[in-house]
Short mmCIF file of C-alpha atoms in Angstrom, two decimals:
data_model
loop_
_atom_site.label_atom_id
_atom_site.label_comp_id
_atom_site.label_asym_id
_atom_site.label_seq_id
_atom_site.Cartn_x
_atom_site.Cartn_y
_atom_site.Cartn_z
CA UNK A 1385 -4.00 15.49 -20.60
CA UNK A 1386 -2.81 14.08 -17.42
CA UNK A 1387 -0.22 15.45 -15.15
CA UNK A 1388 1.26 12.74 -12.27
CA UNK A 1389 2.59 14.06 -8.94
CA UNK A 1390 4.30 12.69 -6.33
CA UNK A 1391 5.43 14.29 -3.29
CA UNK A 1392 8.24 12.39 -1.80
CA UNK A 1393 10.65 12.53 1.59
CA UNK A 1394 14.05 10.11 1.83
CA UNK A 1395 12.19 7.39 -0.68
CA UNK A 1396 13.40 6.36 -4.11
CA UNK A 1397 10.70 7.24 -6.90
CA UNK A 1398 12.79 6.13 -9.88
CA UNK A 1399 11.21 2.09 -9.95
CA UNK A 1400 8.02 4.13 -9.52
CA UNK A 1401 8.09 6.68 -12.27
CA UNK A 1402 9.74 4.36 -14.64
CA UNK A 1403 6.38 2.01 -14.14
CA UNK A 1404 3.83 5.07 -14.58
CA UNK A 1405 5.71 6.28 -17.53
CA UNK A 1406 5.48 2.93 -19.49
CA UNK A 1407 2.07 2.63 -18.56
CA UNK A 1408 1.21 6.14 -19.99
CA UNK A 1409 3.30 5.65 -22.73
CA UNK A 1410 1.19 2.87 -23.91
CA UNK A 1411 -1.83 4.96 -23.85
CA UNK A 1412 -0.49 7.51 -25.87
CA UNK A 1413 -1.22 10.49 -24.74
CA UNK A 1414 -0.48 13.70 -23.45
CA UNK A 1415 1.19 13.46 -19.90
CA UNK A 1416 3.80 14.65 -17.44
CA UNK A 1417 5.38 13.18 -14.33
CA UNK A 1418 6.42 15.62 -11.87
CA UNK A 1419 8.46 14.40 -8.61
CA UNK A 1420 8.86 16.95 -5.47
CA UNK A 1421 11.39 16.19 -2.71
CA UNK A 1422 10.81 18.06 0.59
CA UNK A 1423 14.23 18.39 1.07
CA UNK A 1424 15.18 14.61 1.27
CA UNK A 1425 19.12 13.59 3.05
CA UNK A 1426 18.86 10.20 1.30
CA UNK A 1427 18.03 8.89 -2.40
CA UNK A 1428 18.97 12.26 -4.15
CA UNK A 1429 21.30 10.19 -7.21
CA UNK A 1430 18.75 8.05 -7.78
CA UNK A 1431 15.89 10.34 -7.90
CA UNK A 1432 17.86 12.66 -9.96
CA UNK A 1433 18.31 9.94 -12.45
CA UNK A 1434 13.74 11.01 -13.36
CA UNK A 1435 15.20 14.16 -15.16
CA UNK A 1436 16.76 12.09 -17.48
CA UNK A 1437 13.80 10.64 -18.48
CA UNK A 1438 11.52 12.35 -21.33
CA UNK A 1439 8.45 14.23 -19.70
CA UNK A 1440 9.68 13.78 -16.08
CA UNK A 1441 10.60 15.85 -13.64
CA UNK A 1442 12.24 15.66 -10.18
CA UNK A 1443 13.06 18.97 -7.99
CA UNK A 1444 13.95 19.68 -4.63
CA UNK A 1445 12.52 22.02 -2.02
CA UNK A 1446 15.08 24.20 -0.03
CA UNK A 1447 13.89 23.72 2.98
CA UNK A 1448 10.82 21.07 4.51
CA UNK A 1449 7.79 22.09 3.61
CA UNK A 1450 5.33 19.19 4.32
CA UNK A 1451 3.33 16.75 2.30
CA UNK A 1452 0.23 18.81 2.02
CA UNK A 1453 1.87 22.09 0.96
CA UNK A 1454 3.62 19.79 -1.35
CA UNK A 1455 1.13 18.84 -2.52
CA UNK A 1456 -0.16 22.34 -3.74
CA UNK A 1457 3.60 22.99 -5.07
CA UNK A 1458 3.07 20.07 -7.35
CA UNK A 1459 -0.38 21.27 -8.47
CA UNK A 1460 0.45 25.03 -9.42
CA UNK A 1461 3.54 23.50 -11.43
CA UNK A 1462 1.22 20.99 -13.54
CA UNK A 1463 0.74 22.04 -16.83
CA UNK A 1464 -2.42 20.03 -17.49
CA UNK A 1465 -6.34 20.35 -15.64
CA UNK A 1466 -6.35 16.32 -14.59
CA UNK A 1467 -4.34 15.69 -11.92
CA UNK A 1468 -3.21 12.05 -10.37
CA UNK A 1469 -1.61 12.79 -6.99
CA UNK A 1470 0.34 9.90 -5.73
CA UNK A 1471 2.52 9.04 -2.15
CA UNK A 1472 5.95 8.29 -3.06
CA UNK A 1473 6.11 4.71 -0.81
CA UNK A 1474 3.70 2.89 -3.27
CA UNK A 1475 3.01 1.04 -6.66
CA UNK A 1476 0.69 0.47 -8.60
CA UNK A 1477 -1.47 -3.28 -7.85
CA UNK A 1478 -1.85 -3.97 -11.58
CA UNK A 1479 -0.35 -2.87 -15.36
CA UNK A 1480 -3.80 -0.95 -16.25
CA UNK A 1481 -3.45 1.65 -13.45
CA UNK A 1482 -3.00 4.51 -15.35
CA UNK A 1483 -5.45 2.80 -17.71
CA UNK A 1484 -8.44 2.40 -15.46
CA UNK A 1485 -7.88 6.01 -14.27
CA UNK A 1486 -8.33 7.27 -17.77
CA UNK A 1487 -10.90 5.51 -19.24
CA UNK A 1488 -12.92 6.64 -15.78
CA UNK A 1489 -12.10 10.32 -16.60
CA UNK A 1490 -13.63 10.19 -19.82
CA UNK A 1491 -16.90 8.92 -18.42
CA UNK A 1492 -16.98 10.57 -15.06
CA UNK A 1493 -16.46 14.10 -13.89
CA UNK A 1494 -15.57 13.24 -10.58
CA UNK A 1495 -12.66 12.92 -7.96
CA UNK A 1496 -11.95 9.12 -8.24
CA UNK A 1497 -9.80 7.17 -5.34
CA UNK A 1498 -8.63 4.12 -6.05
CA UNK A 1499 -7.80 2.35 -2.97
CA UNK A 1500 -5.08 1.07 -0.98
CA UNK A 1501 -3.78 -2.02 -0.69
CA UNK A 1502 -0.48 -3.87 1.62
CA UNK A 1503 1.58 -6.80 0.66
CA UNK A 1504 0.54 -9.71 2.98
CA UNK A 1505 2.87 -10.17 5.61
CA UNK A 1506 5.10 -7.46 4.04
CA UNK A 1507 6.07 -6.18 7.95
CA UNK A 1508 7.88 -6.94 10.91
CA UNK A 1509 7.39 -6.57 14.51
CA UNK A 1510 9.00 -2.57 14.23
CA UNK A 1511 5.92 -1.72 12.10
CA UNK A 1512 3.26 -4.26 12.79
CA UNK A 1513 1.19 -0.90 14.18
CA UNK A 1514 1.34 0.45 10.80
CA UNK A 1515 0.69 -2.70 8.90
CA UNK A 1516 -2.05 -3.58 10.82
CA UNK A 1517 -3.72 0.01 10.89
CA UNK A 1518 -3.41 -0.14 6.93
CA UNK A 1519 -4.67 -3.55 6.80
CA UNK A 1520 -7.95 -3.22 9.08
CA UNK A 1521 -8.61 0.53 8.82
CA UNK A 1522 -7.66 1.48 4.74
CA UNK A 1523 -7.64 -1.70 2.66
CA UNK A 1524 -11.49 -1.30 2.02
CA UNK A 1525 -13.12 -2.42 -1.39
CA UNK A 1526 -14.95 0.34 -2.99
CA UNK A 1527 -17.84 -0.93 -2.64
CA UNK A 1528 -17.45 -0.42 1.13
CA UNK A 1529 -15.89 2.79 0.42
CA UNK A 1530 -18.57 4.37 -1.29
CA UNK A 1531 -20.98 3.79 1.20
CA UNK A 1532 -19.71 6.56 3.16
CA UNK A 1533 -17.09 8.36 0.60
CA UNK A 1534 -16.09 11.25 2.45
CA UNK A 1535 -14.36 9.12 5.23
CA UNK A 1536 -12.36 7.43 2.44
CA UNK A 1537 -10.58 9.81 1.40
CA UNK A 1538 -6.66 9.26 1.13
CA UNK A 1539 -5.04 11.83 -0.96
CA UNK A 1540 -2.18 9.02 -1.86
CA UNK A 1541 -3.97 7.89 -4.73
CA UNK A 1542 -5.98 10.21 -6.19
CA UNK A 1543 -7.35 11.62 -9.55
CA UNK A 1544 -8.80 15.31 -9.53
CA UNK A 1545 -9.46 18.14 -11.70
CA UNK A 1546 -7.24 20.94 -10.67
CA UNK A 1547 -9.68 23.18 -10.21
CA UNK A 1548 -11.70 20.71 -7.67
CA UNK A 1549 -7.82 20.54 -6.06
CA UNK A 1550 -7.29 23.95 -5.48
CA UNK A 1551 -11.00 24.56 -4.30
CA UNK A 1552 -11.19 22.29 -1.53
CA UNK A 1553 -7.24 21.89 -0.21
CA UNK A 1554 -5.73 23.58 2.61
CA UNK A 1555 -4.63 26.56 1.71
CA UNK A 1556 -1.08 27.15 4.45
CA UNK A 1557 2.90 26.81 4.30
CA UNK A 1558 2.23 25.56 7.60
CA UNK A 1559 4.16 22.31 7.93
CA UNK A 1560 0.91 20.17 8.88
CA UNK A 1561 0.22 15.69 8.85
CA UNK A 1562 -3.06 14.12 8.77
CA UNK A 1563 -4.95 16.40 6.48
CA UNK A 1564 -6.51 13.94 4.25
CA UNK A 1565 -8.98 14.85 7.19
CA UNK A 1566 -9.88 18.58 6.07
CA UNK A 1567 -9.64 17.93 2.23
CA UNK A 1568 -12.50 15.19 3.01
CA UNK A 1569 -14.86 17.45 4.35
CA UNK A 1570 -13.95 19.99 2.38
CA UNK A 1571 -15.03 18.05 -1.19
CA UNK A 1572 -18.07 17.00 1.63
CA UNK A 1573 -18.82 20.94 2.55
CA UNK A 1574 -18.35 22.04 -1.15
CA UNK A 1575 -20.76 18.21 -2.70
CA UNK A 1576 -18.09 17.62 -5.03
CA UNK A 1577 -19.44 14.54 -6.24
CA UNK A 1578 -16.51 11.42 -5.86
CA UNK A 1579 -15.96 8.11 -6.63
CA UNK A 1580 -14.58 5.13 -5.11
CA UNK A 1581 -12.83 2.30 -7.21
CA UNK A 1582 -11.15 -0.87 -7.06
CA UNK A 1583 -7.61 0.52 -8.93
CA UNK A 1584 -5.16 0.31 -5.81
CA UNK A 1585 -1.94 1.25 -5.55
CA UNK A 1586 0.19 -1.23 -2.92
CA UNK A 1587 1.68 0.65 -0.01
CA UNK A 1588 5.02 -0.44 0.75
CA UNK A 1589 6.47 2.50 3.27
CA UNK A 1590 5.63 1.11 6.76
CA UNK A 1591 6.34 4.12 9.80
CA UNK A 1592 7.83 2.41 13.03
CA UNK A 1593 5.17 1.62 15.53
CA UNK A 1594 6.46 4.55 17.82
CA UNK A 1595 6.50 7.10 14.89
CA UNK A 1596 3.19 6.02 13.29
CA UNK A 1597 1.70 6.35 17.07
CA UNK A 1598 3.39 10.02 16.91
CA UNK A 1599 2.21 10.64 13.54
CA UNK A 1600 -1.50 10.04 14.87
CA UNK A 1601 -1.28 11.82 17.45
CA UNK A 1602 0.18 15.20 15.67
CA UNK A 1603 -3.36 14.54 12.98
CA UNK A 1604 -5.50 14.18 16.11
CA UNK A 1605 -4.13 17.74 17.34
CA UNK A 1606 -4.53 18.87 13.54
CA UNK A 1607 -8.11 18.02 13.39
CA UNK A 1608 -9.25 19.38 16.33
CA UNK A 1609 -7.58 22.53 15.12
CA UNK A 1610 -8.76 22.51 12.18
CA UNK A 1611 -12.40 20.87 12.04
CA UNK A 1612 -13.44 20.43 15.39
CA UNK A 1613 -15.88 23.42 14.72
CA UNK A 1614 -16.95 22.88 11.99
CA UNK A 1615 -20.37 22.18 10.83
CA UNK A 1616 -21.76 18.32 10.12
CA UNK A 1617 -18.21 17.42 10.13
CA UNK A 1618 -19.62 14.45 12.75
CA UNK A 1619 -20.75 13.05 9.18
CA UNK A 1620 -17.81 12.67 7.68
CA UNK A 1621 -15.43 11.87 10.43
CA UNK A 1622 -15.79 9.24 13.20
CA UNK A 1623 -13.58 10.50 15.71
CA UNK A 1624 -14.38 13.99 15.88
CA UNK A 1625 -18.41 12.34 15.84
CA UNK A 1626 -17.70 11.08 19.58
CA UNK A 1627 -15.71 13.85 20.49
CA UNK A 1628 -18.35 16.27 19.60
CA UNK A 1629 -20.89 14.15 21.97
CA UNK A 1630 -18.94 13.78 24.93
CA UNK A 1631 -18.69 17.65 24.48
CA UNK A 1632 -22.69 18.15 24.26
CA UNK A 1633 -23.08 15.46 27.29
CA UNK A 1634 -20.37 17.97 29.39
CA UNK A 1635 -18.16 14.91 30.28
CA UNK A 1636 -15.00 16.29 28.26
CA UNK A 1637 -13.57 16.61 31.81
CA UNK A 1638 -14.24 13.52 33.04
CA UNK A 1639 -12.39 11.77 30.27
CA UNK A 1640 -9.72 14.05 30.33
CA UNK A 1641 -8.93 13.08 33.49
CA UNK A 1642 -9.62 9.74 32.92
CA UNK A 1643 -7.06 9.53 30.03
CA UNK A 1644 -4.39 11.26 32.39
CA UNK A 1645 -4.64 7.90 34.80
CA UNK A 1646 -4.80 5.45 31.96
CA UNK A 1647 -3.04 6.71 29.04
CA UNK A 1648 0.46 4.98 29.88
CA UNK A 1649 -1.27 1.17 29.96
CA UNK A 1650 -2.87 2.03 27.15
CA UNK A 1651 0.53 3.03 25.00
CA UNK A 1652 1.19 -0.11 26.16
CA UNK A 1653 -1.27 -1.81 24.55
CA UNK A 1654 -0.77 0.00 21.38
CA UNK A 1655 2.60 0.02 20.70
CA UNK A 1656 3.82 -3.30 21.31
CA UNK A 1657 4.35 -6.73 19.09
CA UNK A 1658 0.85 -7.74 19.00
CA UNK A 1659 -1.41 -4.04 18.63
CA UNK A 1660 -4.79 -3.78 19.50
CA UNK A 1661 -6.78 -0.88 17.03
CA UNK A 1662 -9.29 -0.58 19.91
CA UNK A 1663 -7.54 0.54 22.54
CA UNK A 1664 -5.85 3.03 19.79
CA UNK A 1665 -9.26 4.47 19.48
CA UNK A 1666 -9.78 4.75 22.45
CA UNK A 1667 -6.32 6.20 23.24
CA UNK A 1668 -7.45 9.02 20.61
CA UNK A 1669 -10.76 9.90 21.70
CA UNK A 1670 -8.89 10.17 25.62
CA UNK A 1671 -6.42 12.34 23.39
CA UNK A 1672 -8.31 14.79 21.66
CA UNK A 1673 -10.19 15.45 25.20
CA UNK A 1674 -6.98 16.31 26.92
CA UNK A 1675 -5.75 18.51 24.42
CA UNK A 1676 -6.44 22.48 24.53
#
C-alpha cells in the first residue's frame, strides 16, 4: 500500500526509520521503507544497520547524484502506487503521522503536504539564517497554505500517487537544488488537485548561514533556468512574479547594475548574527537580474 522514501546525504536515518516503521506497523498494512544515500562519507554503519530491519531498505549511489534525481531513483524502485517522500534531516511532530497520511488517502485522491515545522530555539548563531528562513518563510498552517497551494510546495514531506510523481517531476541526471520550484508549477500547469494539512514533520538539519545563502542562490539560477519562461508561472511563484515585471517595465538593467554597487552591504546584512529576510529578498530579486 504505501512505499516511504527518503533521500539522504551524510545524515543518520536509522532513529528515523525505526519511528516510521513502528508507526506503520501499528496500522497494519502493506508498506516498505526505502533509504537512498547519494554517496554519503559519514553515517554509512549506522544507516546500514535499516537493512536489518524487516521491509527496509538502505542503498548507496556510486557517485552524487542530487536530491531531485534521487528522488526519481527512489520512486522507480517503489513497489507500491502511494508514495510518502520524506528529507532525511526530519521527524515526524506527532505518533499518528503515518496515520493521518493514510486515513487522508482513503478519502482524498490528492497530493497531500503536511507541513513543516522547527524546534524553538533549536539553532545557533552558525545557522540562525536557516532557522529563521524556516521559521518565517515555511512553518505555515495549512490553512494559510492552501490559500495559495502551489507556492507551498516542499517535496520533504509529501504523499503522492506515483503516477502524479512521475508526471509532473523533473525529468534530468543533472545534479540540480531548489526544484521544489518546478515540481510546484508543474502539479499547477498539469491542475493536479493538492492538499495542504496540519501533519508536520520537525526539521532538524540546519545549513550554515554561508551555505544556506549559497544554496539560494544556486535555486535562484535554477529557476530562472528552468521557469523563467514559462507561462503564468508569476502565479505560483513570488520571485520570478517581480522578476517578470521589472522585465516588462525594461528596468532589468537598471537593477542589475544597481545590485553590482550594493550587493556586498547587503551580504552583509544577510549573513550575519541577527538576519534580516528582507534584504534577502531583495538580494535575490538584484540576483536573478544580474544573472545571464
Amino acid at each position: 500500500m504505501l512505499s516511504i522514501l527518503i533521500p539522504t546525504y551524510n545524515y543518520n536515518v536509522y532513529p528515523l526509520v525505526i519511528e516510521l516503521k513502528n508507526q506503520t506497523e501499528r496500522l497494519g498494512i502493506a508498506y516498505e521503507i526505502i533509504v537512498q544515500d547519494d554517496n554519503s562519507t559519514t553515517f554509512f554503519e549506522e544507516n546500514t544497520l535499516i537493512n536489518s530491519l524487516d521491509n527496509c531498505l538502505f542503498e548507496v549511489n556510486e557517485k552524487n547524484l542530487g536530491r531531485t534525481y534521487n528522488r526519481t531513483k527512489l520512486a522507480t524502485k517503489a513497489k507500491n502506487e502511494l508514495l510518502l517522500f520524506l528529507d532525511a534531516d526530519v521527524f515526524p511532530s506527532n505518533s499518528s503521522f503515518i496515520e493521518t497520511y493514510i486515513n487522508l488517502s482513503n478519502t482524498y485522491d490528492k497530493t497531500i503536504f503536511g507541513g513543516y515545522e522547527y524546534a524553538k530555539n533549536a539553532y545557533d548563531l552558525s545557522t540562525v539564517l536557516r532557522y529563521k528562513y524556516g521559521i518565517e518563510r515555511e512553518e505555515k498552517a495549512a490553512s494559510i497554505r492552501n490559500t495559495t497551494p502551489y507556492s507551498y510546495v516542499f517535496s520533504g514531506n509529501m504523499l503522492i500517487h506515483k503516477k502524479v510523481f512521475f508526471e509532473c517531476n523533473f525529468d534530468t541526471e543533472e545534479n540540480l537544488y531548489g526544484m521544489d520550484n518546478y515540481f510546484g508549477y508543474q502539479l499547477f500547469i498539469q491542475k493536479k488537485p493538492i492538499l495542504h494539512i496540519d501533519n508536520t514533520i520537525i526539521h532538524k538539519g540546519l545549513e550554515t548561514n554561508q551555505i544556506f545563502f549559497e544554496k539560494c542562490l544556486t535555486s535562484i539560477e535554477n529557476r530562472k533556468k528552468h521557469l523563467a519562461n514559462k507561462e503564468d508561472i508569476s502565479k505560483v511563484n513570488s520571485l520570478l512574479k517581480y522578476y517578470i515585471l521589472i522585465e516588462k517595465l525594461k528596468l532589468t538593467s537598471i537593477v542589475s547594475f544597481l545590485f553590482k554597487v550594493f550587493n556586498k552591504n547587503l551580504k552583509k546584512r544577510i549573513v550575519n548574527n541577527n538576519p534580516n529576510l528582507f534584504y534577502l529578498d531583495i538580494y535575490r530579486l538584484g540576483y536573478i537580474c544580474s544573472i545571464k
